[in-house]
PDB file of C-alpha atoms in Angstrom:
ATOM      1  CA  MET X   1     -29.024  -3.019 -35.693  1.00 89.00           C
ATOM      2  CA  ASN X   2     -31.954  -0.178 -34.050  1.00 92.00           C
ATOM      3  CA  LEU X   3     -32.481   2.890 -30.869  1.00 92.00           C
ATOM      4  CA  GLN X   4     -34.528   0.081 -28.362  1.00 93.00           C
ATOM      5  CA  GLN X   5     -31.514  -2.082 -28.798  1.00 94.00           C
ATOM      6  CA  LEU X   6     -28.951  -0.038 -27.841  1.00 93.00           C
ATOM      7  CA  LYS X   7     -31.268   1.516 -24.393  1.00 92.00           C
ATOM      8  CA  TYR X   8     -31.358  -2.095 -24.031  1.00 94.00           C
ATOM      9  CA  VAL X   9     -26.722  -2.945 -23.248  1.00 93.00           C
ATOM     10  CA  ILE X  10     -26.912   0.190 -21.440  1.00 90.00           C
ATOM     11  CA  GLU X  11     -29.609  -0.618 -18.724  1.00 90.00           C
ATOM     12  CA  ILE X  12     -27.582  -4.202 -18.624  1.00 91.00           C
ATOM     13  CA  VAL X  13     -24.928  -2.121 -17.867  1.00 87.00           C
ATOM     14  CA  ARG X  14     -27.185   0.184 -15.813  1.00 83.00           C
ATOM     15  CA  SER X  15     -28.910  -2.525 -13.980  1.00 84.00           C
ATOM     16  CA  GLY X  16     -25.465  -4.767 -13.370  1.00 81.00           C
ATOM     17  CA  SER X  17     -27.432  -7.974 -14.361  1.00 86.00           C
ATOM     18  CA  MET X  18     -30.122  -8.795 -17.270  1.00 90.00           C
ATOM     19  CA  ASN X  19     -32.984 -10.055 -15.084  1.00 91.00           C
ATOM     20  CA  GLU X  20     -32.807  -6.338 -12.762  1.00 91.00           C
ATOM     21  CA  ALA X  21     -32.663  -4.774 -16.480  1.00 91.00           C
ATOM     22  CA  ALA X  22     -35.513  -6.332 -17.611  1.00 93.00           C
ATOM     23  CA  ARG X  23     -37.582  -5.869 -14.782  1.00 93.00           C
ATOM     24  CA  ARG X  24     -36.703  -2.341 -14.912  1.00 90.00           C
ATOM     25  CA  LEU X  25     -37.413  -2.830 -19.364  1.00 92.00           C
ATOM     26  CA  TYR X  26     -40.720  -4.017 -17.596  1.00 93.00           C
ATOM     27  CA  ILE X  27     -39.877  -7.225 -20.547  1.00 94.00           C
ATOM     28  CA  SER X  28     -38.989 -10.706 -20.251  1.00 94.00           C
ATOM     29  CA  GLN X  29     -35.824 -11.341 -19.044  1.00 92.00           C
ATOM     30  CA  PRO X  30     -35.332 -14.376 -22.261  1.00 93.00           C
ATOM     31  CA  SER X  31     -36.512 -11.057 -24.942  1.00 94.00           C
ATOM     32  CA  LEU X  32     -33.867  -9.263 -23.767  1.00 94.00           C
ATOM     33  CA  SER X  33     -32.047 -12.156 -24.114  1.00 93.00           C
ATOM     34  CA  LYS X  34     -33.031 -13.227 -26.667  1.00 94.00           C
ATOM     35  CA  ALA X  35     -32.529  -8.871 -28.240  1.00 94.00           C
ATOM     36  CA  ILE X  36     -28.806  -8.753 -26.745  1.00 94.00           C
ATOM     37  CA  LYS X  37     -28.258 -12.049 -29.054  1.00 94.00           C
ATOM     38  CA  ASN X  38     -29.382 -11.397 -32.196  1.00 94.00           C
ATOM     39  CA  LEU X  39     -27.741  -7.267 -31.789  1.00 95.00           C
ATOM     40  CA  GLU X  40     -24.378  -9.031 -31.442  1.00 94.00           C
ATOM     41  CA  GLU X  41     -25.230 -12.201 -34.317  1.00 94.00           C
ATOM     42  CA  GLU X  42     -25.271  -8.707 -36.747  1.00 93.00           C
ATOM     43  CA  LEU X  43     -22.819  -6.794 -34.768  1.00 93.00           C
ATOM     44  CA  GLY X  44     -20.391 -10.083 -35.282  1.00 94.00           C
ATOM     45  CA  LYS X  45     -19.437  -9.418 -32.017  1.00 93.00           C
ATOM     46  CA  THR X  46     -20.170 -10.414 -28.455  1.00 94.00           C
ATOM     47  CA  ILE X  47     -21.410  -7.636 -26.327  1.00 93.00           C
ATOM     48  CA  PHE X  48     -21.175  -9.394 -22.966  1.00 92.00           C
ATOM     49  CA  THR X  49     -19.281 -11.833 -21.815  1.00 89.00           C
ATOM     50  CA  ARG X  50     -21.370 -15.100 -20.011  1.00 84.00           C
ATOM     51  CA  THR X  51     -20.171 -16.809 -16.856  1.00 79.00           C
ATOM     52  CA  SER X  52     -21.348 -19.042 -13.638  1.00 75.00           C
ATOM     53  CA  THR X  53     -21.965 -15.651 -11.327  1.00 72.00           C
ATOM     54  CA  GLY X  54     -24.110 -13.321 -14.103  1.00 76.00           C
ATOM     55  CA  ILE X  55     -22.776 -10.680 -17.033  1.00 83.00           C
ATOM     56  CA  THR X  56     -19.503  -8.536 -18.037  1.00 83.00           C
ATOM     57  CA  LEU X  57     -19.616  -5.966 -20.619  1.00 86.00           C
ATOM     58  CA  SER X  58     -16.315  -7.520 -23.300  1.00 87.00           C
ATOM     59  CA  PRO X  59     -13.103  -5.291 -24.537  1.00 84.00           C
ATOM     60  CA  ASP X  60     -16.069  -5.382 -27.709  1.00 88.00           C
ATOM     61  CA  GLY X  61     -18.740  -4.221 -25.790  1.00 90.00           C
ATOM     62  CA  ALA X  62     -16.981  -1.695 -23.267  1.00 86.00           C
ATOM     63  CA  GLU X  63     -16.473   0.344 -27.662  1.00 86.00           C
ATOM     64  CA  PHE X  64     -19.701  -0.590 -28.714  1.00 91.00           C
ATOM     65  CA  LEU X  65     -21.254   1.776 -25.041  1.00 88.00           C
ATOM     66  CA  GLY X  66     -19.770   4.266 -25.837  1.00 84.00           C
ATOM     67  CA  TYR X  67     -21.102   4.716 -29.014  1.00 87.00           C
ATOM     68  CA  ALA X  68     -24.454   3.762 -28.051  1.00 89.00           C
ATOM     69  CA  ARG X  69     -24.572   6.629 -24.937  1.00 85.00           C
ATOM     70  CA  GLN X  70     -23.708   8.865 -27.690  1.00 84.00           C
ATOM     71  CA  VAL X  71     -26.435   7.756 -30.434  1.00 90.00           C
ATOM     72  CA  VAL X  72     -29.326   7.188 -27.458  1.00 88.00           C
ATOM     73  CA  GLU X  73     -28.013  10.666 -26.245  1.00 83.00           C
ATOM     74  CA  GLN X  74     -28.082  12.332 -29.730  1.00 86.00           C
ATOM     75  CA  VAL X  75     -32.084  11.109 -30.605  1.00 89.00           C
ATOM     76  CA  GLU X  76     -33.281  12.156 -27.694  1.00 82.00           C
ATOM     77  CA  LEU X  77     -31.359  15.783 -27.986  1.00 80.00           C
ATOM     78  CA  LEU X  78     -33.683  15.550 -30.990  1.00 86.00           C
ATOM     79  CA  GLU X  79     -37.119  13.841 -29.759  1.00 83.00           C
ATOM     80  CA  ARG X  80     -36.539  16.891 -27.590  1.00 78.00           C
ATOM     81  CA  ARG X  81     -36.543  20.129 -29.768  1.00 78.00           C
ATOM     82  CA  TYR X  82     -38.841  19.231 -32.465  1.00 85.00           C
ATOM     83  CA  PHE X  83     -40.777  16.489 -30.721  1.00 81.00           C
ATOM     84  CA  ASN X  84     -41.505  18.194 -27.545  1.00 78.00           C
ATOM     85  CA  THR X  85     -40.779  14.812 -25.777  1.00 76.00           C
ATOM     86  CA  ALA X  86     -40.097  14.331 -21.182  1.00 72.00           C
ATOM     87  CA  PRO X  87     -35.594  14.331 -20.725  1.00 68.00           C
ATOM     88  CA  SER X  88     -34.566  11.112 -19.770  1.00 71.00           C
ATOM     89  CA  PRO X  89     -33.168  11.132 -16.184  1.00 73.00           C
ATOM     90  CA  GLN X  90     -29.821  11.991 -16.611  1.00 77.00           C
ATOM     91  CA  LEU X  91     -27.120   8.845 -15.832  1.00 82.00           C
ATOM     92  CA  PHE X  92     -24.375   9.205 -14.257  1.00 89.00           C
ATOM     93  CA  SER X  93     -21.545   6.386 -11.789  1.00 92.00           C
ATOM     94  CA  VAL X  94     -18.020   7.512  -9.959  1.00 97.00           C
ATOM     95  CA  SER X  95     -16.580   5.349  -7.813  1.00 97.00           C
ATOM     96  CA  THR X  96     -13.708   7.222  -5.509  1.00 97.00           C
ATOM     97  CA  GLN X  97     -11.535   6.687  -2.820  1.00 96.00           C
ATOM     98  CA  HIS X  98     -13.127   8.869   1.018  1.00 94.00           C
ATOM     99  CA  TYR X  99     -11.961  11.881  -0.582  1.00 93.00           C
ATOM    100  CA  ALA X 100     -15.192  15.454  -0.467  1.00 90.00           C
ATOM    101  CA  PHE X 101     -13.575  16.739  -3.202  1.00 93.00           C
ATOM    102  CA  ALA X 102     -15.088  13.913  -5.075  1.00 95.00           C
ATOM    103  CA  VAL X 103     -18.694  14.867  -3.322  1.00 94.00           C
ATOM    104  CA  ASN X 104     -18.366  18.821  -4.081  1.00 93.00           C
ATOM    105  CA  ALA X 105     -17.972  17.984  -7.305  1.00 95.00           C
ATOM    106  CA  LEU X 106     -20.622  15.835  -7.750  1.00 95.00           C
ATOM    107  CA  VAL X 107     -22.605  19.294  -6.032  1.00 94.00           C
ATOM    108  CA  GLU X 108     -21.280  21.211  -8.026  1.00 94.00           C
ATOM    109  CA  MET X 109     -22.550  19.077 -11.209  1.00 93.00           C
ATOM    110  CA  ILE X 110     -25.784  19.194 -10.413  1.00 93.00           C
ATOM    111  CA  LYS X 111     -26.295  22.046  -8.805  1.00 92.00           C
ATOM    112  CA  LYS X 112     -25.336  23.324 -12.569  1.00 90.00           C
ATOM    113  CA  HIS X 113     -26.429  21.113 -15.380  1.00 86.00           C
ATOM    114  CA  GLY X 114     -28.250  18.703 -12.675  1.00 81.00           C
ATOM    115  CA  SER X 115     -32.479  18.466 -14.837  1.00 79.00           C
ATOM    116  CA  ASP X 116     -35.424  17.999 -13.114  1.00 79.00           C
ATOM    117  CA  LYS X 117     -34.958  13.755 -13.515  1.00 81.00           C
ATOM    118  CA  TYR X 118     -31.440  12.950 -12.652  1.00 85.00           C
ATOM    119  CA  GLN X 119     -30.993   8.860 -11.452  1.00 84.00           C
ATOM    120  CA  PHE X 120     -26.581   9.513 -10.391  1.00 91.00           C
ATOM    121  CA  THR X 121     -24.324   7.086  -8.577  1.00 92.00           C
ATOM    122  CA  MET X 122     -21.595   8.009  -5.950  1.00 95.00           C
ATOM    123  CA  ARG X 123     -19.953   5.175  -5.030  1.00 95.00           C
ATOM    124  CA  GLU X 124     -16.995   5.597  -2.176  1.00 95.00           C
ATOM    125  CA  THR X 125     -15.741   2.655  -1.708  1.00 94.00           C
ATOM    126  CA  ARG X 126     -12.632   0.643  -1.531  1.00 94.00           C
ATOM    127  CA  THR X 127      -9.827   0.825  -4.314  1.00 95.00           C
ATOM    128  CA  TYR X 128      -9.833  -3.314  -4.949  1.00 94.00           C
ATOM    129  CA  GLU X 129     -13.521  -2.651  -6.512  1.00 94.00           C
ATOM    130  CA  ILE X 130     -13.380   1.177  -7.958  1.00 96.00           C
ATOM    131  CA  ILE X 131     -11.063  -0.763 -10.190  1.00 95.00           C
ATOM    132  CA  GLU X 132     -14.610  -3.077 -10.868  1.00 91.00           C
ATOM    133  CA  ASP X 133     -16.638  -1.188 -11.265  1.00 92.00           C
ATOM    134  CA  VAL X 134     -14.443   0.895 -13.676  1.00 93.00           C
ATOM    135  CA  LYS X 135     -13.232  -1.805 -15.595  1.00 90.00           C
ATOM    136  CA  THR X 136     -16.898  -3.518 -15.813  1.00 86.00           C
ATOM    137  CA  LEU X 137     -18.545   0.295 -15.785  1.00 86.00           C
ATOM    138  CA  ARG X 138     -20.952   0.580 -13.580  1.00 86.00           C
ATOM    139  CA  SER X 139     -19.296   3.748 -12.525  1.00 92.00           C
ATOM    140  CA  GLU X 140     -17.875   6.172 -15.957  1.00 92.00           C
ATOM    141  CA  ILE X 141     -15.325   6.758 -13.513  1.00 96.00           C
ATOM    142  CA  GLY X 142     -12.563   6.289 -10.183  1.00 98.00           C
ATOM    143  CA  ILE X 143     -10.876   8.190  -8.297  1.00 98.00           C
ATOM    144  CA  LEU X 144      -8.296   7.221  -6.802  1.00 97.00           C
ATOM    145  CA  TYR X 145      -4.740   7.514  -5.668  1.00 96.00           C
ATOM    146  CA  VAL X 146      -0.642   6.269  -6.296  1.00 96.00           C
ATOM    147  CA  SER X 147       2.279   6.178  -4.346  1.00 94.00           C
ATOM    148  CA  LEU X 148       5.579   5.897  -4.862  1.00 91.00           C
ATOM    149  CA  PHE X 149       5.073   2.647  -3.026  1.00 91.00           C
ATOM    150  CA  ASN X 150       2.393   1.578  -5.110  1.00 93.00           C
ATOM    151  CA  GLU X 151       2.488   3.485  -8.744  1.00 94.00           C
ATOM    152  CA  LYS X 152       4.585   0.371 -10.906  1.00 94.00           C
ATOM    153  CA  VAL X 153       2.016  -2.739  -8.820  1.00 94.00           C
ATOM    154  CA  MET X 154      -1.559  -0.349  -9.054  1.00 95.00           C
ATOM    155  CA  MET X 155       0.004   1.206 -13.293  1.00 96.00           C
ATOM    156  CA  GLN X 156       0.354  -2.467 -14.627  1.00 95.00           C
ATOM    157  CA  LEU X 157      -2.987  -3.794 -12.142  1.00 94.00           C
ATOM    158  CA  LEU X 158      -4.714  -1.257 -14.470  1.00 96.00           C
ATOM    159  CA  LYS X 159      -2.899  -1.627 -17.571  1.00 94.00           C
ATOM    160  CA  GLU X 160      -3.759  -5.100 -17.961  1.00 93.00           C
ATOM    161  CA  GLU X 161      -7.521  -4.729 -16.775  1.00 92.00           C
ATOM    162  CA  GLY X 162      -7.765  -2.195 -19.885  1.00 92.00           C
ATOM    163  CA  LEU X 163      -7.191   1.081 -17.979  1.00 96.00           C
ATOM    164  CA  GLU X 164      -6.089   3.810 -17.912  1.00 96.00           C
ATOM    165  CA  PHE X 165      -4.540   6.901 -14.964  1.00 98.00           C
ATOM    166  CA  ASN X 166      -5.481  10.339 -16.050  1.00 97.00           C
ATOM    167  CA  LEU X 167      -3.595  12.337 -12.966  1.00 97.00           C
ATOM    168  CA  LEU X 168      -5.219  15.781 -11.560  1.00 96.00           C
ATOM    169  CA  PHE X 169      -2.782  16.624  -8.808  1.00 96.00           C
ATOM    170  CA  LYS X 170       0.483  15.300  -6.562  1.00 95.00           C
ATOM    171  CA  ALA X 171      -0.185  16.689  -3.257  1.00 94.00           C
ATOM    172  CA  SER X 172       2.356  15.805  -0.128  1.00 94.00           C
ATOM    173  CA  PRO X 173       1.710  13.823   2.478  1.00 95.00           C
ATOM    174  CA  HIS X 174      -1.190  15.920   5.591  1.00 96.00           C
ATOM    175  CA  ILE X 175      -2.916  14.011   8.472  1.00 95.00           C
ATOM    176  CA  PHE X 176      -6.206  15.199   9.303  1.00 95.00           C
ATOM    177  CA  VAL X 177      -7.190  15.947  13.390  1.00 95.00           C
ATOM    178  CA  SER X 178      -9.427  16.848  15.180  1.00 94.00           C
ATOM    179  CA  SER X 179      -9.357  20.925  16.153  1.00 93.00           C
ATOM    180  CA  GLN X 180      -8.916  19.567  19.839  1.00 93.00           C
ATOM    181  CA  ASN X 181      -5.773  17.479  18.739  1.00 95.00           C
ATOM    182  CA  PRO X 182      -2.221  19.113  20.988  1.00 94.00           C
ATOM    183  CA  LEU X 183      -0.592  18.716  17.057  1.00 95.00           C
ATOM    184  CA  ALA X 184      -3.169  20.531  15.377  1.00 94.00           C
ATOM    185  CA  ASN X 185      -1.594  23.898  16.068  1.00 92.00           C
ATOM    186  CA  ARG X 186       1.785  22.113  14.489  1.00 95.00           C
ATOM    187  CA  SER X 187       3.359  23.815  11.606  1.00 95.00           C
ATOM    188  CA  SER X 188       4.309  20.848  10.671  1.00 96.00           C
ATOM    189  CA  VAL X 189       4.573  17.053  11.976  1.00 96.00           C
ATOM    190  CA  THR X 190       6.450  13.433  11.139  1.00 96.00           C
ATOM    191  CA  LEU X 191       5.441  10.272  11.651  1.00 94.00           C
ATOM    192  CA  GLU X 192       7.989   9.839  15.305  1.00 95.00           C
ATOM    193  CA  ASP X 193       5.354  12.618  16.634  1.00 96.00           C
ATOM    194  CA  LEU X 194       1.722   9.886  15.672  1.00 96.00           C
ATOM    195  CA  GLU X 195       3.202   7.023  17.653  1.00 94.00           C
ATOM    196  CA  ASP X 196       1.464   6.960  21.133  1.00 94.00           C
ATOM    197  CA  TYR X 197      -1.937   8.884  18.953  1.00 96.00           C
ATOM    198  CA  PRO X 198      -4.893   5.933  17.345  1.00 96.00           C
ATOM    199  CA  ARG X 199      -4.268   6.045  13.157  1.00 96.00           C
ATOM    200  CA  LEU X 200      -7.283   5.149  11.466  1.00 96.00           C
ATOM    201  CA  THR X 201      -7.477   3.764   8.306  1.00 95.00           C
ATOM    202  CA  PHE X 202     -10.085   2.479   5.526  1.00 94.00           C
ATOM    203  CA  GLU X 203     -10.494  -1.087   5.654  1.00 92.00           C
ATOM    204  CA  GLN X 204      -9.964  -2.757   2.781  1.00 89.00           C
ATOM    205  CA  GLY X 205     -11.965  -5.821   3.114  1.00 85.00           C
ATOM    206  CA  GLU X 206     -10.909  -9.091   1.812  1.00 80.00           C
ATOM    207  CA  TYR X 207      -8.073  -7.322  -1.038  1.00 75.00           C
ATOM    208  CA  ASN X 208      -6.618  -5.806   1.546  1.00 74.00           C
ATOM    209  CA  SER X 209      -2.882  -5.390   0.712  1.00 80.00           C
ATOM    210  CA  PHE X 210      -0.575  -2.991   1.712  1.00 85.00           C
ATOM    211  CA  TYR X 211      -1.287  -1.823  -2.292  1.00 89.00           C
ATOM    212  CA  TYR X 212      -4.900  -1.627  -1.823  1.00 91.00           C
ATOM    213  CA  SER X 213      -4.732   1.554   0.723  1.00 93.00           C
ATOM    214  CA  GLU X 214      -6.512   4.118   0.954  1.00 92.00           C
ATOM    215  CA  GLU X 215      -3.041   5.939   3.492  1.00 93.00           C
ATOM    216  CA  ILE X 216       0.643   5.709   2.717  1.00 92.00           C
ATOM    217  CA  PHE X 217       3.387   4.716   4.794  1.00 92.00           C
ATOM    218  CA  SER X 218       0.414   2.417   5.512  1.00 89.00           C
ATOM    219  CA  THR X 219       3.378  -0.475   6.033  1.00 89.00           C
ATOM    220  CA  ILE X 220       4.634   1.174   9.110  1.00 90.00           C
ATOM    221  CA  PRO X 221       3.558  -0.515  12.044  1.00 89.00           C
ATOM    222  CA  SER X 222       1.518   1.370  14.323  1.00 91.00           C
ATOM    223  CA  LYS X 223       0.849   0.772  18.552  1.00 92.00           C
ATOM    224  CA  LYS X 224      -3.149   2.098  17.632  1.00 94.00           C
ATOM    225  CA  SER X 225      -4.536   0.734  14.536  1.00 95.00           C
ATOM    226  CA  ILE X 226      -8.929   1.223  13.679  1.00 95.00           C
ATOM    227  CA  GLN X 227     -10.188   0.708  10.847  1.00 94.00           C
ATOM    228  CA  VAL X 228     -13.019   1.999   9.408  1.00 95.00           C
ATOM    229  CA  SER X 229     -15.597   1.589   6.433  1.00 91.00           C
ATOM    230  CA  ASP X 230     -17.054   5.577   5.853  1.00 90.00           C
ATOM    231  CA  ARG X 231     -14.813   9.250   6.618  1.00 89.00           C
ATOM    232  CA  ALA X 232     -18.184  10.584   8.879  1.00 90.00           C
ATOM    233  CA  THR X 233     -17.125   6.970  11.044  1.00 93.00           C
ATOM    234  CA  LEU X 234     -13.797   7.865  10.375  1.00 93.00           C
ATOM    235  CA  PHE X 235     -14.512  12.047  11.753  1.00 91.00           C
ATOM    236  CA  ASN X 236     -16.331  11.007  14.837  1.00 93.00           C
ATOM    237  CA  LEU X 237     -12.939   8.771  15.981  1.00 94.00           C
ATOM    238  CA  LEU X 238     -10.584  11.900  14.836  1.00 93.00           C
ATOM    239  CA  ILE X 239     -12.665  14.533  17.169  1.00 93.00           C
ATOM    240  CA  GLY X 240     -13.062  11.368  19.633  1.00 94.00           C
ATOM    241  CA  LEU X 241     -10.564   9.678  20.346  1.00 95.00           C
ATOM    242  CA  ASN X 242      -7.947  12.709  18.979  1.00 94.00           C
ATOM    243  CA  GLY X 243      -7.211  10.185  16.259  1.00 96.00           C
ATOM    244  CA  TYR X 244      -5.145  10.590  13.193  1.00 96.00           C
ATOM    245  CA  THR X 245      -5.604   9.829   8.991  1.00 96.00           C
ATOM    246  CA  ILE X 246      -2.693  10.248   7.080  1.00 95.00           C
ATOM    247  CA  SER X 247      -3.615  12.068   3.455  1.00 93.00           C
ATOM    248  CA  THR X 248      -4.033  14.398   0.750  1.00 93.00           C
ATOM    249  CA  GLY X 249      -4.416  18.148   3.362  1.00 90.00           C
ATOM    250  CA  ILE X 250      -7.624  18.834   1.703  1.00 89.00           C
ATOM    251  CA  LEU X 251     -10.779  19.609   3.542  1.00 80.00           C
ATOM    252  CA  SER X 252     -14.022  20.759   2.186  1.00 73.00           C
ATOM    253  CA  ALA X 253     -15.577  23.392   5.255  1.00 67.00           C
ATOM    254  CA  ASP X 254     -18.899  23.166   3.757  1.00 66.00           C
ATOM    255  CA  LEU X 255     -18.205  19.056   4.173  1.00 62.00           C
ATOM    256  CA  ASN X 256     -16.630  18.186   7.696  1.00 62.00           C
ATOM    257  CA  GLY X 257     -16.744  21.882   8.836  1.00 64.00           C
ATOM    258  CA  SER X 258     -14.129  23.018  10.832  1.00 77.00           C
ATOM    259  CA  ASN X 259     -13.076  20.605  13.602  1.00 87.00           C
ATOM    260  CA  ILE X 260     -10.741  18.106  11.816  1.00 91.00           C
ATOM    261  CA  ILE X 261      -7.457  20.116  10.610  1.00 91.00           C
ATOM    262  CA  SER X 262      -5.168  19.915   8.777  1.00 93.00           C
ATOM    263  CA  VAL X 263      -1.204  19.614   9.844  1.00 96.00           C
ATOM    264  CA  PRO X 264       1.505  18.604   7.132  1.00 96.00           C
ATOM    265  CA  LEU X 265       3.825  15.456   7.514  1.00 95.00           C
ATOM    266  CA  GLU X 266       7.456  15.816   6.646  1.00 93.00           C
ATOM    267  CA  GLU X 267       7.638  12.674   4.930  1.00 86.00           C
ATOM    268  CA  GLY X 268       9.379  13.274   0.960  1.00 83.00           C
ATOM    269  CA  GLU X 269       6.406  10.730  -0.231  1.00 90.00           C
ATOM    270  CA  VAL X 270       4.348  12.043  -2.404  1.00 93.00           C
ATOM    271  CA  ILE X 271       0.967  11.097  -3.373  1.00 95.00           C
ATOM    272  CA  SER X 272      -0.039  11.024  -6.609  1.00 96.00           C
ATOM    273  CA  VAL X 273      -4.580  11.426  -6.943  1.00 97.00           C
ATOM    274  CA  GLY X 274      -6.408  10.306 -10.252  1.00 97.00           C
ATOM    275  CA  TRP X 275      -8.877   9.475 -12.157  1.00 98.00           C
ATOM    276  CA  ILE X 276      -9.054   5.720 -14.300  1.00 98.00           C
ATOM    277  CA  VAL X 277     -11.467   5.266 -16.943  1.00 96.00           C
ATOM    278  CA  HIS X 278     -11.920   2.218 -18.792  1.00 93.00           C
ATOM    279  CA  LYS X 279      -9.494   2.516 -22.455  1.00 91.00           C
ATOM    280  CA  LYS X 280     -12.373   1.853 -25.255  1.00 84.00           C
ATOM    281  CA  ALA X 281     -15.284   3.859 -23.226  1.00 84.00           C
ATOM    282  CA  GLN X 282     -15.503   6.780 -24.158  1.00 83.00           C
ATOM    283  CA  LEU X 283     -17.595   9.630 -21.793  1.00 88.00           C
ATOM    284  CA  SER X 284     -20.523  11.108 -21.277  1.00 86.00           C
ATOM    285  CA  ARG X 285     -21.567  14.345 -21.272  1.00 87.00           C
ATOM    286  CA  MET X 286     -22.636  14.003 -17.617  1.00 90.00           C
ATOM    287  CA  ALA X 287     -19.198  12.280 -16.996  1.00 93.00           C
ATOM    288  CA  LYS X 288     -17.085  15.143 -18.340  1.00 94.00           C
ATOM    289  CA  LEU X 289     -19.364  17.374 -17.269  1.00 95.00           C
ATOM    290  CA  TYR X 290     -18.316  15.990 -13.901  1.00 97.00           C
ATOM    291  CA  LEU X 291     -14.775  16.008 -14.509  1.00 97.00           C
ATOM    292  CA  GLU X 292     -14.852  20.125 -15.530  1.00 96.00           C
ATOM    293  CA  GLU X 293     -16.009  20.716 -12.201  1.00 96.00           C
ATOM    294  CA  LEU X 294     -13.290  17.263  -9.999  1.00 96.00           C
ATOM    295  CA  GLU X 295     -11.171  19.649 -11.771  1.00 95.00           C
ATOM    296  CA  ARG X 296     -11.793  23.398 -10.801  1.00 94.00           C
ATOM    297  CA  ILE X 297     -12.356  21.748  -7.145  1.00 93.00           C
ATOM    298  CA  ILE X 298      -8.602  20.713  -7.334  1.00 92.00           C
ATOM    299  CA  GLU X 299      -7.432  23.910  -8.470  1.00 90.00           C
ATOM    300  CA  PHE X 300      -9.341  26.062  -5.760  1.00 86.00           C
ATOM    301  CA  TYR X 301      -7.755  24.066  -2.977  1.00 81.00           C
ATOM    302  CA  VAL X 302      -4.797  22.697  -4.879  1.00 73.00           C
TER     303      VAL X 302
END
């Protein structure tokens, strides 16, 4: 085993394919494949599972990746200390449901810990894709919620995929509405109060199960319903159509401005927001720093 092979494994995971990794590493795809095969033979374990649609990390590969990242990071620290080599770009990726506080945490992490070179990825995406990203280690961390309605199904799914859920905070449901909405000045609202307003939700694509919905009470019919794919569109529609969406109640004035108001929803549901991680993965330094900023921001808001 050598350091270059460890770097190859890290780059393949980051790139998502053998061909793209070979291009970024400036070597041929057959040479890269041979290097990985030799490493697997030496270890006596399968790092990547090959299929007709590409490659994914095996359970052993997920565990190996965590150690490989630690070794490469430590070697780079030694090289910078004693050989004055330029630091490699910092790497980190997170997949999340559409939460402003998740973006805030990345902003703060970069401000405090970002170097001259970094390659960070934040994917605000669908629930199923968050789980897939963390399962395949395309992202180190995923951020999503569970509720009384979907908790049993989601926890079973995470267990089957080799993932674990770590609670960040619990919140009672709120609605987000325009500051000009007639409901904005209410101390609280009920589901009945919302019947005549457009309900805005995030679409989930082909995995449009109620269990994957980003909003609680998704099984309750609505006379007016609009699905969107991003937060900017949702907030524009909240303002333009006097619509509403149901969420945690945590808003960031820095990111969302003062045009959106959070109003408590009088329902007995609880929203548990947390981060998911692969059970066999070891978090990188940047992932740990991100979680520190995330917890700090959550503590400030909650």
